[in-house]
Amino acid sequence: MERIYLDNNATTLVDPAVREAMEPFYCHMYGNPNSLHSFGIEVRPYLNRAMEQLYAGIEADDEDNIIVNSCATEGNNTVILGMYFSLLKETRKKRIVTTQLEHPSIREACRFLENHGVKVTYLAPDSRGLVTAESVAEALSDQTALVSVMWANNETGLLQPMKEIAAVCRERGVYLHTDAVQAIGKVPVSVREVPVDFLTFSAHKFHGPKGVGGLYLRKGVVLPPLLHGGEQMGGHRAGTVDVAGLVGMGQAMELAVTALDYENLVVRRLRDKLEDALLRHADVLVIGERDLRTPNTVYASIRGVEGEALIWDLNQAGIAASTGSACASESLEASPILTAIGADRELAHTGVRLSLSRFTTEQEIDTTIAVLDRAIVRLRQLSTSY
Ligand SMILES: Cc1ncc(COP(=O)(O)O)c(CN[C@@H](CS)C(=O)O)c1O
């Protein structure tokens, strides 16, 4: 059976060009870049090139810093815990402002700090699923050390007004972090246009390898390392650099930025075609206005159809989708995102997330539409509540 992959917000195919770029660093050029012999020295130009690709991808200034790590979860924890040890622990600034929409790697790190005397405000989104700059401004006080707002939500694709939020934080002298995992490669992400102080990303979300990510720090911003040990990454993150992973991430970043037009023209059209087909069924709610979302994502609630049951039907037909974020897929709890934007209990249990990529074809979307149409009719016939 030809399988169809529509869960790209969970992870993505490694672009063949990325895999090709990584290959030599597993078999020919496998030296440790910190080694002083030829095996170490020969890999350094490739690491420098990869870093240039990362800086260019988010329009970072040469004097800014990008720390290469293992993933966005590590990057998010580095920011939240690093701010605690560098600011919150020793000063009167004991507050963090974040949102109810964040990924667990932000929410749980904040909850951990609440056990250490930190006050955390979890802003609720409005009925459109957005956290406004006004709501951020209202939550700030002279004790606020950090604001953390995700650029794009992993379940709905909803984009937060980062430029306006950055302006508020800049004006009030508060550090701003954004989790840009679901934005890179889908919408333009520029730390020049949007002056955040910290930004996190993960290569496997934009057709790079799993196990490597990045944390951007604006020039002059100091953060203690999460991992202590060797002098790698200028002392910002100990541990031998994953050379192949970094080379792959740099190549993936360059390809992702180059493909933004394709993403916003072709992938968006295929997503809209799939979304329109869903909306032809009665009692279907798509979360978030189309123009406020990343071009590849549709999160729909189909009344009378349990999310898990629909995912199972799709999986039986060889189609991969999810009821929400992969890290919450085992949980039978209602989606916190849907709950946060006011969906009722039934609706919060009927969510299905479909997330496309530049490798998704029109034929795959047509096949998925046909399978969805049959599955929705079948499951509603079995439903006792519809
Ligand atoms: C906004 C956001 N922030 C952080 C992460 C974590 O990325 P890692 O590379 O796994 O550390 C993710 C990963 N979201 C996946 C797995 S839970 C999803 O299915 O939605 C994310 O979407």
XYZ file of C-alpha atoms in Angstrom, residues 201-375:
175
model
C 13.997 25.690 16.529
C 14.382 21.991 15.678
C 15.819 20.624 12.417
C 13.417 17.695 12.120
C 10.491 20.117 11.659
C 11.890 21.521 8.417
C 13.195 18.409 6.663
C 16.431 18.167 8.625
C 17.580 15.329 10.900
C 16.129 14.515 14.330
C 18.405 15.184 17.302
C 19.685 18.606 16.389
C 18.213 22.029 17.042
C 19.178 25.635 17.652
C 18.785 28.381 20.222
C 19.233 31.990 19.070
C 20.471 34.591 21.582
C 20.482 38.271 20.674
C 23.835 40.073 20.946
C 24.573 40.986 24.552
C 22.060 38.551 26.052
C 23.737 36.269 28.603
C 22.298 32.892 29.590
C 23.992 30.192 31.685
C 24.358 26.827 29.927
C 21.936 24.009 30.674
C 24.695 21.468 29.990
C 28.082 22.062 31.650
C 31.382 20.450 30.666
C 33.587 21.043 27.625
C 34.160 24.368 25.916
C 32.043 23.558 22.851
C 29.712 26.266 21.454
C 31.869 28.901 23.171
C 30.954 27.457 26.559
C 27.216 27.898 25.888
C 26.545 24.158 25.494
C 28.938 21.388 26.432
C 29.117 18.182 24.410
C 30.712 17.121 21.147
C 28.990 18.828 18.256
C 26.902 16.554 16.040
C 28.788 17.514 12.888
C 26.560 15.640 10.441
C 23.460 16.948 12.235
C 24.638 20.554 12.141
C 25.597 20.312 8.473
C 22.175 18.793 7.791
C 20.350 21.464 9.773
C 22.156 24.247 7.930
C 21.306 22.725 4.553
C 17.685 22.128 5.647
C 17.368 25.737 6.825
C 18.619 27.076 3.498
C 16.277 24.801 1.534
C 13.328 25.653 3.809
C 13.738 29.396 3.339
C 14.172 28.945 -0.413
C 10.931 26.910 -0.510
C 8.818 29.482 1.370
C 7.097 30.666 -1.815
C 6.282 27.059 -2.754
C 5.014 26.453 0.768
C 2.747 29.480 0.639
C 1.460 28.901 -2.886
C 1.344 25.167 -3.613
C 1.237 23.603 -0.139
C -1.320 26.214 0.957
C -3.523 25.392 -2.077
C -3.383 21.656 -1.282
C -4.156 22.339 2.385
C -7.102 24.552 1.403
C -8.392 21.831 -0.965
C -8.306 19.319 1.908
C -9.884 21.822 4.301
C -12.669 22.698 1.850
C -13.462 18.986 1.477
C -13.755 18.634 5.262
C -15.994 21.697 5.460
C -18.377 20.168 2.915
C -19.472 17.882 5.757
C -21.995 19.324 8.239
C -20.888 20.212 11.788
C -17.180 20.488 11.074
C -15.210 23.226 12.825
C -11.775 24.219 11.555
C -9.787 25.975 14.289
C -8.371 29.360 13.318
C -8.885 31.660 10.361
C -6.949 30.440 7.338
C -4.892 33.608 6.925
C -3.847 33.460 10.573
C -2.374 29.966 10.230
C 0.749 28.364 8.808
C 0.036 27.272 5.211
C 0.409 23.520 5.851
C -1.872 22.889 8.833
C -5.561 22.222 9.347
C -6.962 21.225 12.747
C -10.597 20.210 12.426
C -13.201 19.046 14.906
C -15.825 16.787 13.369
C -18.845 16.504 15.609
C -19.874 12.886 16.188
C -16.445 11.506 15.148
C -13.909 10.625 17.886
C -10.467 11.857 16.857
C -8.766 8.558 17.701
C -11.315 6.597 15.659
C -10.770 8.778 12.598
C -6.979 8.529 12.926
C -7.342 4.750 13.085
C -9.460 4.669 9.911
C -6.911 6.851 8.127
C -4.060 4.655 9.356
C -5.847 1.566 8.045
C -5.836 3.249 4.632
C -2.110 4.035 4.954
C -2.617 7.717 5.816
C -0.688 9.205 8.774
C -2.335 12.051 10.692
C -2.783 12.840 14.403
C -5.337 14.025 16.937
C -2.875 16.689 18.040
C 0.740 16.927 19.067
C 2.645 13.654 19.050
C 3.851 14.168 22.626
C 0.237 14.198 23.789
C -0.996 11.426 21.498
C -1.151 8.840 24.292
C -3.214 11.169 26.430
C -6.988 10.816 26.166
C -7.342 14.232 27.751
C -9.074 16.883 25.696
C -6.666 19.010 23.691
C -5.475 21.879 25.934
C -5.362 24.046 22.850
C -9.008 23.434 21.977
C -9.976 23.820 25.610
C -8.002 27.066 25.803
C -9.879 28.533 22.834
C -13.227 27.616 24.343
C -14.188 24.443 22.472
C -16.761 22.405 24.369
C -15.775 19.039 25.838
C -17.074 16.951 22.954
C -15.405 19.156 20.382
C -12.137 19.044 22.302
C -12.152 15.243 21.869
C -12.893 15.201 18.169
C -9.861 17.043 16.864
C -7.779 15.785 13.929
C -4.572 17.473 12.818
C -3.509 17.213 9.187
C -0.147 18.808 8.388
C 1.289 18.799 4.867
C 4.774 19.494 3.526
C 6.469 20.436 0.270
C 6.641 16.695 -0.484
C 2.832 16.286 -0.336
C 1.283 15.680 -3.777
C -2.128 16.548 -5.239
C -2.825 12.833 -5.725
C -2.166 12.217 -2.030
C -4.635 14.951 -1.081
C -7.276 13.572 -3.452
C -6.842 10.086 -1.988
C -7.024 11.465 1.559
C -10.234 13.359 0.772
C -11.882 10.189 -0.533
C -10.835 8.205 2.565
C -11.961 11.010 4.917
C -15.370 11.259 3.229
C -15.989 7.530 3.713
C -14.627 7.489 7.275
